[in-house]
Each structure stands twice: as C-alpha cells, then as structure tokens.
Amino acid sequence: MNVNLKRLKEAWSGGRNLLIIALLTLAMSAAFIVFQTTERLATIVDGEKTIEYTFRGEKSVKDALLENEISLGEMDEISQPLTDTLENGQEIRISRAKEITVTADGKEYVFFTAQRQVDKIISQLGLRLENLDMVYPNPEDEIDEKFSGEIKITRVVEEVVTEEQPVKYSKVTRNNQTLDKGVVNTVQKGKDGLRSITEKVVYHDGEEYSRTVVEEKMEKEPVEEIQEVGTNVYIATSRGQTRFDQTLYVVATAYCSCSQCTGPGNGTVTASGARTRANHTIAASTQFSFGTEFYIPHFRGNSNRGIFVVEDRGGAIKGNRIDIYFNTHEEAIRFGRRTLKVYVLD
Ligand SMILES: [Zn+2]
C-alpha cells in the first residue's frame, strides 16, 4: 500500500510537470496570436505631413517607411535607426535636408542640412560664434519649413581706445592806462593743455560701426595767455600833454639834398612841394599823409623838441621805414640806420 501510494505520487508529479509545460505553451501561443492580430499605432512625422501608421506583428522602422512609400534622401535625418523595432504609440520624425546659405567672415556657405536649429547649423559648418557676434535669425531659434533666407553672422569686436588731444589756450587782453596805445605786453604766456578721450569703438566685420565717448579727462589744464594793451594816448612833449594816434618802432635812415641821396634834380624840394628843412622834414610811407606829425623822443633835445613832419616820400621808404632829412651828407652818414620809437601825433 505504501509503495503504491508512492508510485501514484510520482506519477502525479510527472503529469503535473507536463501539464505546466502544456499550459505554458498554450499561453505563449495565445500571446503570439494576440501579438500577431492586435492592431497597433505609430506616427510618422515627415516634415509638414503626419501619417498614422497601424501595424500588426513585428515591424521595423524601415518596414514602416516602405509600407508608406516614404524614401529618405542622403542628407535627410530620422529620429530612430531604421533597424529599430516599432512599438505601439511610437513617433518617428523625419527631418528633410534643406538648402541653407550661411554668410560669415566675407564668405557664403551653401549646403544641405536636416538640422533646423540655427546655432547647430553654424557648428555643423565648423564656424565658431564669439560672445559679441550677431546672428540672424537668433542662434537658439529653429528655422521653419518656409524659411528661405540666409543665416547671417556679423562679427562684432569692441575696442577701447584712448587718444590725447591738445587743448588750445585762450587769450585775454586787459587795458593798461600806464602803457602807451599801440604797446602790447604779454604778461602771461599761453600754454596748450592736454585732454584724453577714451572711446569705445565697435567694429562690424572689421569695419568701424560706432564710436562712443566713454570718458573725457583733462590731463593738463591750458594756461591762458594774458596781454596788456596800452590805452594811454598822451605823451609829454614841448607842447605839454600831446595826444597821439599810435606808437610804433620804425627803421630810420637819413638823407640830405645831395645827388647821392636824392638823385638828379633839385634835392631841396620835397614830394609835398615844401622845402626840405633839417629837424623838421621826414619821408614816410604813403600810409602817413603829408603834414602828419611824428614825435621822436630820440630827438627831444633838438631844437624841434623831437617833432617832425611827414613831407617827403622815397622809393625805399615803405611800411615802418622813415628817412630823416639832415643839412649835410656827413650828418646823414653819421646818423646811419637806427630803430627808433615814434609817436604819430593826432
Ligand atoms: Zn646826401
């Protein structure tokens, strides 16, 4: 009895194993049938076009494309490898290559790419973007299917430059009653200053685009020039306080009535018609009309007390030159040539 029971148990155990195997096989077959017959869905996004693809059984990405008559160009990109097995609910994205023009650094790059993001297209070309560079469209933008323009990179460089510029000094004049009219004294000499100007210069593709002053500094203040201008118009002469029109320094020479001094003809008659007189007659340029009186302090000890009258002219007597008449040739030679201060009386 014991033995029989044991055998029975063994038999049962063996049968159970078989049963389990049979049941498993059945379940797998059922699952396989379900797998083969259940409809599943994948989405294919091909540019603007979206295709809902229903399939049964095991399909690869490549199968999906073939069944939908979708072909891929050499430069087109697809989101999954063609050999991948399709799963329910999967989305396959196809990015079609597009002709893109990128201009940068004076060159134009025309090429096909499936890439849509601007900065990625740029790096595909091996171009590097620097901090300040300007890109159109924006690097993080994605170009859409309608985009037909070009991607433009403008290289931007900023430079800070400092230049020094001289600052012209100004001039001031002051009247000085103690100085004779016509006298100008420089009491303080003018000196140019120095200003530094710092500018930010922006270059677009190597060409100056803008210039902005960042800082302006006076490195050295200019020194103004100060001049004193004489306003006194009175000079003490033998006539008392005599009003004068101007003072000037003249180059004075001397002459007499000899032919050496005045050439052929009558040397005693002046250009004004008056007779020459020592201590009286002088020749001056035409800016001084006949009859103009000159007070020449150098001669104040003479009988004329230094007062002469313009009565004559001379070929060499131009500008600030005068010729003083003497009675004899010797006197004229002795006088020679001197620079004298002259008051032109009113
Ligand atoms: Zn002479």
mmCIF file of C-alpha atoms and ligand atoms in Angstrom:
data_model
loop_
_atom_site.group_PDB
_atom_site.id
_atom_site.type_symbol
_atom_site.label_atom_id
_atom_site.label_comp_id
_atom_site.label_asym_id
_atom_site.label_seq_id
_atom_site.Cartn_x
_atom_site.Cartn_y
_atom_site.Cartn_z
ATOM 1 C CA MET A 1 0.000 0.000 0.000
ATOM 2 C CA ASN A 2 2.769 2.343 0.961
ATOM 3 C CA VAL A 3 4.634 1.542 -2.217
ATOM 4 C CA ASN A 4 1.568 2.045 -4.370
ATOM 5 C CA LEU A 5 0.903 5.401 -2.826
ATOM 6 C CA LYS A 6 4.464 6.441 -3.529
ATOM 7 C CA ARG A 7 4.170 5.431 -7.163
ATOM 8 C CA LEU A 8 0.944 7.223 -7.502
ATOM 9 C CA LYS A 9 2.561 10.359 -6.143
ATOM 10 C CA GLU A 10 5.448 10.086 -8.599
ATOM 11 C CA ALA A 11 3.095 9.573 -11.488
ATOM 12 C CA TRP A 12 1.139 12.582 -10.453
ATOM 13 C CA SER A 13 4.215 14.701 -10.155
ATOM 14 C CA GLY A 14 5.435 13.798 -13.647
ATOM 15 C CA GLY A 15 1.997 14.518 -15.092
ATOM 16 C CA ARG A 16 1.886 17.868 -13.369
ATOM 17 C CA ASN A 17 5.180 18.955 -14.971
ATOM 18 C CA LEU A 18 3.877 18.037 -18.353
ATOM 19 C CA LEU A 19 0.706 19.925 -17.675
ATOM 20 C CA ILE A 20 2.608 23.030 -16.699
ATOM 21 C CA ILE A 21 4.631 22.843 -19.914
ATOM 22 C CA ALA A 22 1.477 22.341 -21.940
ATOM 23 C CA LEU A 23 -0.263 25.244 -20.288
ATOM 24 C CA LEU A 24 2.755 27.482 -20.786
ATOM 25 C CA THR A 25 2.937 26.561 -24.448
ATOM 26 C CA LEU A 26 -0.729 27.272 -24.839
ATOM 27 C CA ALA A 27 -0.373 30.655 -23.138
ATOM 28 C CA MET A 28 2.577 31.606 -25.329
ATOM 29 C CA SER A 29 0.757 30.598 -28.460
ATOM 30 C CA ALA A 30 -2.220 32.640 -27.386
ATOM 31 C CA ALA A 31 0.039 35.585 -26.658
ATOM 32 C CA PHE A 32 1.692 35.193 -30.053
ATOM 33 C CA ILE A 33 -1.662 35.122 -31.786
ATOM 34 C CA VAL A 34 -2.775 38.159 -29.835
ATOM 35 C CA PHE A 35 0.535 39.883 -30.804
ATOM 36 C CA GLN A 36 0.103 38.963 -34.434
ATOM 37 C CA THR A 37 -3.514 40.087 -34.644
ATOM 38 C CA THR A 38 -3.679 43.134 -32.339
ATOM 39 C CA GLU A 39 -3.623 46.389 -34.240
ATOM 40 C CA ARG A 40 -1.030 48.917 -33.020
ATOM 41 C CA LEU A 41 -0.261 52.500 -33.991
ATOM 42 C CA ALA A 42 2.856 54.514 -34.798
ATOM 43 C CA THR A 43 3.036 58.105 -36.030
ATOM 44 C CA ILE A 44 5.369 59.192 -38.785
ATOM 45 C CA VAL A 45 6.003 62.921 -38.937
ATOM 46 C CA ASP A 46 7.575 63.757 -42.290
ATOM 47 C CA GLY A 47 8.114 67.479 -42.363
ATOM 48 C CA GLU A 48 4.659 69.064 -42.536
ATOM 49 C CA LYS A 49 2.992 65.704 -43.126
ATOM 50 C CA THR A 50 1.792 63.378 -40.330
ATOM 51 C CA ILE A 51 0.950 59.743 -41.100
ATOM 52 C CA GLU A 52 -0.859 57.459 -38.649
ATOM 53 C CA TYR A 53 0.563 54.013 -39.287
ATOM 54 C CA THR A 54 -1.335 50.974 -37.998
ATOM 55 C CA PHE A 55 0.513 47.697 -37.927
ATOM 56 C CA ARG A 56 0.354 44.155 -36.631
ATOM 57 C CA GLY A 57 3.165 41.884 -35.648
ATOM 58 C CA GLU A 58 6.842 42.802 -35.589
ATOM 59 C CA LYS A 59 7.757 45.755 -37.786
ATOM 60 C CA SER A 60 10.936 47.752 -38.078
ATOM 61 C CA VAL A 61 11.188 51.463 -38.726
ATOM 62 C CA LYS A 62 12.339 50.567 -42.224
ATOM 63 C CA ASP A 63 9.157 48.464 -42.773
ATOM 64 C CA ALA A 64 7.030 51.425 -41.725
ATOM 65 C CA LEU A 65 8.745 53.670 -44.270
ATOM 66 C CA LEU A 66 8.467 51.108 -47.058
ATOM 67 C CA GLU A 67 4.784 50.444 -46.438
ATOM 68 C CA ASN A 68 4.075 54.165 -46.508
ATOM 69 C CA GLU A 69 6.264 54.710 -49.571
ATOM 70 C CA ILE A 70 8.474 57.144 -47.762
ATOM 71 C CA SER A 71 12.024 57.404 -49.072
ATOM 72 C CA LEU A 72 14.909 59.100 -47.372
ATOM 73 C CA GLY A 73 17.425 61.332 -49.105
ATOM 74 C CA GLU A 74 21.111 61.103 -48.292
ATOM 75 C CA MET A 75 21.134 64.165 -46.046
ATOM 76 C CA ASP A 76 17.703 63.586 -44.501
ATOM 77 C CA GLU A 77 17.602 62.659 -40.834
ATOM 78 C CA ILE A 78 15.353 60.278 -38.979
ATOM 79 C CA SER A 79 14.756 60.064 -35.231
ATOM 80 C CA GLN A 80 15.344 56.285 -34.878
ATOM 81 C CA PRO A 81 17.709 53.812 -36.561
ATOM 82 C CA LEU A 82 15.961 52.044 -39.474
ATOM 83 C CA THR A 83 16.561 48.661 -37.844
ATOM 84 C CA ASP A 84 14.689 49.567 -34.627
ATOM 85 C CA THR A 85 11.536 47.559 -33.880
ATOM 86 C CA LEU A 86 8.390 49.635 -33.817
ATOM 87 C CA GLU A 87 6.477 49.921 -30.594
ATOM 88 C CA ASN A 88 2.926 50.930 -30.015
ATOM 89 C CA GLY A 89 2.489 54.678 -29.800
ATOM 90 C CA GLN A 90 5.919 55.389 -31.213
ATOM 91 C CA GLU A 91 6.606 58.568 -33.143
ATOM 92 C CA ILE A 92 9.106 58.650 -35.987
ATOM 93 C CA ARG A 93 10.297 62.061 -37.049
ATOM 94 C CA ILE A 94 11.857 62.733 -40.417
ATOM 95 C CA SER A 95 13.776 65.915 -40.955
ATOM 96 C CA ARG A 96 14.259 66.680 -44.639
ATOM 97 C CA ALA A 97 17.523 68.245 -45.716
ATOM 98 C CA LYS A 98 17.166 71.818 -46.887
ATOM 99 C CA GLU A 99 19.470 74.157 -48.783
ATOM 100 C CA ILE A 100 20.814 76.736 -46.361
ATOM 101 C CA THR A 101 23.051 79.700 -47.021
ATOM 102 C CA VAL A 102 25.226 80.967 -44.233
ATOM 103 C CA THR A 103 27.220 84.145 -44.705
ATOM 104 C CA ALA A 104 30.095 84.826 -42.352
ATOM 105 C CA ASP A 105 33.594 86.301 -42.498
ATOM 106 C CA GLY A 106 33.034 87.537 -46.041
ATOM 107 C CA LYS A 107 32.192 84.027 -47.291
ATOM 108 C CA GLU A 108 28.985 82.359 -48.363
ATOM 109 C CA TYR A 109 28.410 78.742 -47.411
ATOM 110 C CA VAL A 110 25.655 76.945 -49.321
ATOM 111 C CA PHE A 111 24.906 73.399 -48.152
ATOM 112 C CA PHE A 112 22.206 70.857 -47.394
ATOM 113 C CA THR A 113 21.286 70.004 -43.855
ATOM 114 C CA ALA A 114 18.394 68.445 -41.987
ATOM 115 C CA GLN A 115 19.361 70.458 -38.952
ATOM 116 C CA ARG A 116 16.900 73.223 -38.061
ATOM 117 C CA GLN A 117 18.385 74.971 -35.088
ATOM 118 C CA VAL A 118 20.444 77.964 -36.172
ATOM 119 C CA ASP A 119 23.399 77.515 -33.788
ATOM 120 C CA LYS A 120 23.621 73.815 -34.640
ATOM 121 C CA ILE A 121 23.696 74.586 -38.355
ATOM 122 C CA ILE A 122 26.505 77.028 -37.671
ATOM 123 C CA SER A 123 28.523 74.491 -35.700
ATOM 124 C CA GLN A 124 27.889 71.879 -38.429
ATOM 125 C CA LEU A 125 29.810 74.226 -40.699
ATOM 126 C CA GLY A 126 32.641 74.365 -38.208
ATOM 127 C CA LEU A 127 32.057 78.068 -37.575
ATOM 128 C CA ARG A 128 32.551 79.398 -34.071
ATOM 129 C CA LEU A 129 30.437 82.133 -32.578
ATOM 130 C CA GLU A 130 32.172 84.651 -30.354
ATOM 131 C CA ASN A 131 30.484 86.456 -27.482
ATOM 132 C CA LEU A 132 29.529 89.659 -29.263
ATOM 133 C CA ASP A 133 28.755 88.227 -32.696
ATOM 134 C CA MET A 134 25.326 88.977 -34.072
ATOM 135 C CA VAL A 135 23.374 86.188 -35.705
ATOM 136 C CA TYR A 136 20.205 86.385 -37.733
ATOM 137 C CA PRO A 137 17.964 84.522 -37.041
ATOM 138 C CA ASN A 138 18.733 84.087 -33.317
ATOM 139 C CA PRO A 139 21.091 81.153 -32.641
ATOM 140 C CA GLU A 140 18.553 79.394 -30.413
ATOM 141 C CA ASP A 141 15.769 79.764 -32.997
ATOM 142 C CA GLU A 142 14.629 76.949 -35.199
ATOM 143 C CA ILE A 143 14.038 77.797 -38.814
ATOM 144 C CA ASP A 144 10.725 76.581 -40.156
ATOM 145 C CA GLU A 145 9.909 74.917 -43.477
ATOM 146 C CA LYS A 146 9.124 78.260 -45.072
ATOM 147 C CA PHE A 147 12.479 79.754 -44.174
ATOM 148 C CA SER A 148 14.177 80.664 -47.406
ATOM 149 C CA GLY A 149 16.553 83.387 -46.421
ATOM 150 C CA GLU A 150 20.058 83.069 -45.216
ATOM 151 C CA ILE A 151 21.701 82.837 -41.862
ATOM 152 C CA LYS A 152 23.880 85.842 -41.387
ATOM 153 C CA ILE A 153 26.731 86.098 -38.923
ATOM 154 C CA THR A 154 28.128 89.538 -38.230
ATOM 155 C CA ARG A 155 31.413 89.513 -36.374
ATOM 156 C CA VAL A 156 31.406 92.153 -33.655
ATOM 157 C CA VAL A 157 34.579 93.361 -31.995
ATOM 158 C CA GLU A 158 34.793 96.089 -29.383
ATOM 159 C CA GLU A 159 37.880 98.099 -28.690
ATOM 160 C CA VAL A 160 38.594 100.781 -26.135
ATOM 161 C CA VAL A 161 40.994 103.426 -27.371
ATOM 162 C CA THR A 162 42.408 106.456 -25.612
ATOM 163 C CA GLU A 163 43.628 109.436 -27.563
ATOM 164 C CA GLU A 164 45.291 112.563 -26.346
ATOM 165 C CA GLN A 165 44.349 115.884 -27.854
ATOM 166 C CA PRO A 166 45.882 119.299 -27.281
ATOM 167 C CA VAL A 167 43.541 121.911 -25.834
ATOM 168 C CA LYS A 168 44.215 125.320 -27.331
ATOM 169 C CA TYR A 169 44.797 128.011 -24.761
ATOM 170 C CA SER A 170 42.574 131.087 -24.719
ATOM 171 C CA LYS A 171 43.699 134.664 -24.855
ATOM 172 C CA VAL A 172 42.596 137.524 -22.696
ATOM 173 C CA THR A 173 43.558 141.134 -23.044
ATOM 174 C CA ARG A 174 43.490 143.821 -20.386
ATOM 175 C CA ASN A 175 43.725 147.505 -20.900
ATOM 176 C CA ASN A 176 46.577 149.243 -19.197
ATOM 177 C CA GLN A 177 46.361 153.016 -18.866
ATOM 178 C CA THR A 178 50.045 153.309 -17.947
ATOM 179 C CA LEU A 179 51.103 151.813 -21.293
ATOM 180 C CA ASP A 180 51.021 153.823 -24.497
ATOM 181 C CA LYS A 181 48.477 152.988 -27.107
ATOM 182 C CA GLY A 182 49.966 150.510 -29.568
ATOM 183 C CA VAL A 183 52.026 148.783 -26.878
ATOM 184 C CA VAL A 184 51.086 145.186 -26.200
ATOM 185 C CA ASN A 185 52.791 143.316 -23.384
ATOM 186 C CA THR A 186 52.392 139.620 -22.832
ATOM 187 C CA VAL A 187 52.223 139.212 -19.074
ATOM 188 C CA GLN A 188 51.460 135.528 -19.144
ATOM 189 C CA LYS A 189 52.408 133.258 -21.991
ATOM 190 C CA GLY A 190 49.695 130.857 -23.111
ATOM 191 C CA LYS A 191 50.258 127.104 -22.920
ATOM 192 C CA ASP A 192 48.167 124.413 -24.566
ATOM 193 C CA GLY A 193 46.557 121.863 -22.290
ATOM 194 C CA LEU A 194 46.078 118.162 -22.878
ATOM 195 C CA ARG A 195 42.822 116.197 -22.883
ATOM 196 C CA SER A 196 42.483 112.427 -23.030
ATOM 197 C CA ILE A 197 39.444 110.956 -24.693
ATOM 198 C CA THR A 198 38.562 107.313 -24.173
ATOM 199 C CA GLU A 199 36.223 105.854 -26.751
ATOM 200 C CA LYS A 200 34.584 102.512 -27.268
ATOM 201 C CA VAL A 201 34.877 101.576 -30.928
ATOM 202 C CA VAL A 202 32.638 98.831 -32.275
ATOM 203 C CA TYR A 203 33.616 97.031 -35.461
ATOM 204 C CA HIS A 204 31.171 95.027 -37.564
ATOM 205 C CA ASP A 205 33.005 92.584 -39.796
ATOM 206 C CA GLY A 206 36.168 94.604 -39.393
ATOM 207 C CA GLU A 207 34.645 97.951 -40.250
ATOM 208 C CA GLU A 208 34.056 100.707 -37.771
ATOM 209 C CA TYR A 209 30.385 100.716 -36.885
ATOM 210 C CA SER A 210 30.128 103.070 -33.940
ATOM 211 C CA ARG A 211 32.251 105.178 -31.655
ATOM 212 C CA THR A 212 31.131 106.316 -28.214
ATOM 213 C CA VAL A 213 32.972 108.512 -25.790
ATOM 214 C CA VAL A 214 33.350 106.631 -22.528
ATOM 215 C CA GLU A 215 35.493 109.097 -20.653
ATOM 216 C CA GLU A 216 36.929 112.533 -21.183
ATOM 217 C CA LYS A 217 39.647 113.752 -18.890
ATOM 218 C CA MET A 218 41.631 116.978 -18.736
ATOM 219 C CA GLU A 219 45.162 115.722 -18.196
ATOM 220 C CA LYS A 220 46.668 119.194 -18.190
ATOM 221 C CA GLU A 221 44.710 122.430 -17.942
ATOM 222 C CA PRO A 222 45.621 125.029 -20.575
ATOM 223 C CA VAL A 223 47.210 128.242 -19.347
ATOM 224 C CA GLU A 224 45.521 131.333 -20.703
ATOM 225 C CA GLU A 225 47.569 133.969 -22.402
ATOM 226 C CA ILE A 226 47.238 137.385 -20.801
ATOM 227 C CA GLN A 227 48.137 140.507 -22.741
ATOM 228 C CA GLU A 228 48.102 144.062 -21.576
ATOM 229 C CA VAL A 229 47.139 146.607 -24.158
ATOM 230 C CA GLY A 230 48.244 150.163 -23.663
ATOM 231 C CA THR A 231 45.440 152.731 -23.698
ATOM 232 C CA ASN A 232 47.382 155.849 -22.921
ATOM 233 C CA VAL A 233 47.166 158.347 -25.797
ATOM 234 C CA TYR A 234 49.042 161.262 -24.245
ATOM 235 C CA ILE A 235 52.752 161.946 -24.383
ATOM 236 C CA ALA A 236 54.514 164.826 -22.716
ATOM 237 C CA THR A 237 56.189 166.956 -25.391
ATOM 238 C CA SER A 238 57.375 170.525 -25.532
ATOM 239 C CA ARG A 239 53.701 171.311 -26.222
ATOM 240 C CA GLY A 240 52.594 169.745 -22.962
ATOM 241 C CA GLN A 241 50.322 166.634 -22.879
ATOM 242 C CA THR A 242 50.076 165.837 -26.575
ATOM 243 C CA ARG A 243 47.560 163.370 -27.928
ATOM 244 C CA PHE A 244 48.925 160.702 -30.237
ATOM 245 C CA ASP A 245 47.251 158.255 -32.551
ATOM 246 C CA GLN A 246 49.711 155.387 -32.329
ATOM 247 C CA THR A 247 53.215 154.418 -31.321
ATOM 248 C CA LEU A 248 55.465 152.309 -33.434
ATOM 249 C CA TYR A 249 59.006 151.288 -33.896
ATOM 250 C CA VAL A 250 60.478 152.366 -37.204
ATOM 251 C CA VAL A 251 63.732 151.726 -39.008
ATOM 252 C CA ALA A 252 65.084 155.215 -39.525
ATOM 253 C CA THR A 253 67.716 156.219 -42.072
ATOM 254 C CA ALA A 254 68.952 159.705 -43.009
ATOM 255 C CA TYR A 255 69.364 161.759 -46.180
ATOM 256 C CA CYS A 256 70.398 165.182 -47.390
ATOM 257 C CA SER A 257 69.712 167.127 -50.588
ATOM 258 C CA CYS A 258 72.817 165.888 -52.416
ATOM 259 C CA SER A 259 72.501 163.928 -55.648
ATOM 260 C CA GLN A 260 73.854 160.844 -53.881
ATOM 261 C CA CYS A 261 70.894 160.972 -51.544
ATOM 262 C CA THR A 262 68.138 162.287 -53.771
ATOM 263 C CA GLY A 263 69.398 161.657 -57.336
ATOM 264 C CA PRO A 264 69.404 164.217 -60.123
ATOM 265 C CA GLY A 265 67.213 167.283 -59.880
ATOM 266 C CA ASN A 266 66.538 169.669 -57.043
ATOM 267 C CA GLY A 267 67.107 167.880 -53.765
ATOM 268 C CA THR A 268 65.742 170.696 -51.665
ATOM 269 C CA VAL A 269 62.145 170.354 -52.771
ATOM 270 C CA THR A 270 60.158 167.539 -51.158
ATOM 271 C CA ALA A 271 57.484 165.357 -52.687
ATOM 272 C CA SER A 272 54.869 167.510 -50.953
ATOM 273 C CA GLY A 273 56.315 170.653 -52.590
ATOM 274 C CA ALA A 274 57.650 172.036 -49.322
ATOM 275 C CA ARG A 275 61.311 172.880 -48.986
ATOM 276 C CA THR A 276 63.439 170.443 -47.020
ATOM 277 C CA ARG A 277 64.289 171.563 -43.501
ATOM 278 C CA ALA A 278 66.563 169.814 -41.044
ATOM 279 C CA ASN A 279 64.931 168.947 -37.685
ATOM 280 C CA HIS A 280 61.624 169.052 -39.489
ATOM 281 C CA THR A 281 61.362 167.066 -42.711
ATOM 282 C CA ILE A 282 60.948 163.338 -42.805
ATOM 283 C CA ALA A 283 59.997 160.964 -45.585
ATOM 284 C CA ALA A 284 57.498 158.241 -44.674
ATOM 285 C CA SER A 285 55.353 155.693 -46.493
ATOM 286 C CA THR A 286 52.027 156.707 -48.037
ATOM 287 C CA GLN A 287 50.099 155.342 -45.029
ATOM 288 C CA PHE A 288 51.059 158.637 -43.407
ATOM 289 C CA SER A 289 49.625 161.603 -45.220
ATOM 290 C CA PHE A 290 51.660 164.794 -45.735
ATOM 291 C CA GLY A 291 51.510 167.007 -42.695
ATOM 292 C CA THR A 292 51.400 164.100 -40.223
ATOM 293 C CA GLU A 293 53.475 164.928 -37.186
ATOM 294 C CA PHE A 294 55.860 162.413 -35.616
ATOM 295 C CA TYR A 295 57.202 162.858 -32.110
ATOM 296 C CA ILE A 296 60.526 161.017 -31.895
ATOM 297 C CA PRO A 297 61.813 161.022 -28.283
ATOM 298 C CA HIS A 298 65.347 160.262 -29.533
ATOM 299 C CA PHE A 299 65.492 163.864 -30.847
ATOM 300 C CA ARG A 300 63.718 165.594 -27.946
ATOM 301 C CA GLY A 301 66.946 167.546 -27.136
ATOM 302 C CA ASN A 302 66.986 169.097 -30.612
ATOM 303 C CA SER A 303 65.582 172.493 -31.498
ATOM 304 C CA ASN A 304 62.378 170.846 -32.784
ATOM 305 C CA ARG A 305 61.943 169.042 -29.398
ATOM 306 C CA GLY A 306 61.643 165.825 -31.372
ATOM 307 C CA ILE A 307 58.669 166.830 -33.519
ATOM 308 C CA PHE A 308 58.937 166.150 -37.277
ATOM 309 C CA VAL A 309 56.506 166.478 -40.164
ATOM 310 C CA VAL A 310 55.947 163.973 -42.970
ATOM 311 C CA GLU A 311 56.652 165.942 -46.138
ATOM 312 C CA ASP A 312 58.594 163.594 -48.369
ATOM 313 C CA ARG A 313 58.484 160.109 -49.890
ATOM 314 C CA GLY A 314 61.198 157.760 -51.035
ATOM 315 C CA GLY A 315 61.465 154.712 -53.252
ATOM 316 C CA ALA A 316 62.761 152.529 -50.409
ATOM 317 C CA ILE A 317 60.550 154.114 -47.759
ATOM 318 C CA LYS A 318 57.828 151.533 -47.290
ATOM 319 C CA GLY A 319 55.965 150.283 -44.254
ATOM 320 C CA ASN A 320 57.690 151.117 -40.973
ATOM 321 C CA ARG A 321 60.647 152.880 -42.632
ATOM 322 C CA ILE A 322 61.336 156.581 -42.358
ATOM 323 C CA ASP A 323 64.063 158.809 -43.767
ATOM 324 C CA ILE A 324 65.136 161.832 -41.749
ATOM 325 C CA TYR A 325 66.417 164.948 -43.513
ATOM 326 C CA PHE A 326 69.779 166.406 -42.454
ATOM 327 C CA ASN A 327 71.564 169.535 -43.733
ATOM 328 C CA THR A 328 74.791 167.748 -44.666
ATOM 329 C CA HIS A 329 75.724 164.442 -46.127
ATOM 330 C CA GLU A 330 78.182 163.857 -43.238
ATOM 331 C CA GLU A 331 75.419 164.217 -40.670
ATOM 332 C CA ALA A 332 73.256 161.823 -42.606
ATOM 333 C CA ILE A 333 76.076 159.248 -42.781
ATOM 334 C CA ARG A 334 76.778 159.705 -39.070
ATOM 335 C CA PHE A 335 73.153 159.009 -38.206
ATOM 336 C CA GLY A 336 73.264 155.811 -40.236
ATOM 337 C CA ARG A 337 70.424 153.489 -39.554
ATOM 338 C CA ARG A 338 68.610 153.112 -36.271
ATOM 339 C CA THR A 339 65.447 151.642 -34.848
ATOM 340 C CA LEU A 340 63.505 154.387 -33.112
ATOM 341 C CA LYS A 341 60.304 154.672 -31.186
ATOM 342 C CA VAL A 342 57.903 157.076 -32.853
ATOM 343 C CA TYR A 343 54.628 158.662 -31.714
ATOM 344 C CA VAL A 344 52.308 159.503 -34.565
ATOM 345 C CA LEU A 345 50.540 162.588 -33.284
ATOM 346 C CA ASP A 346 46.814 163.118 -33.701
HETATM 347 ZN ZN ZN B 1 73.494 163.303 -49.168
#
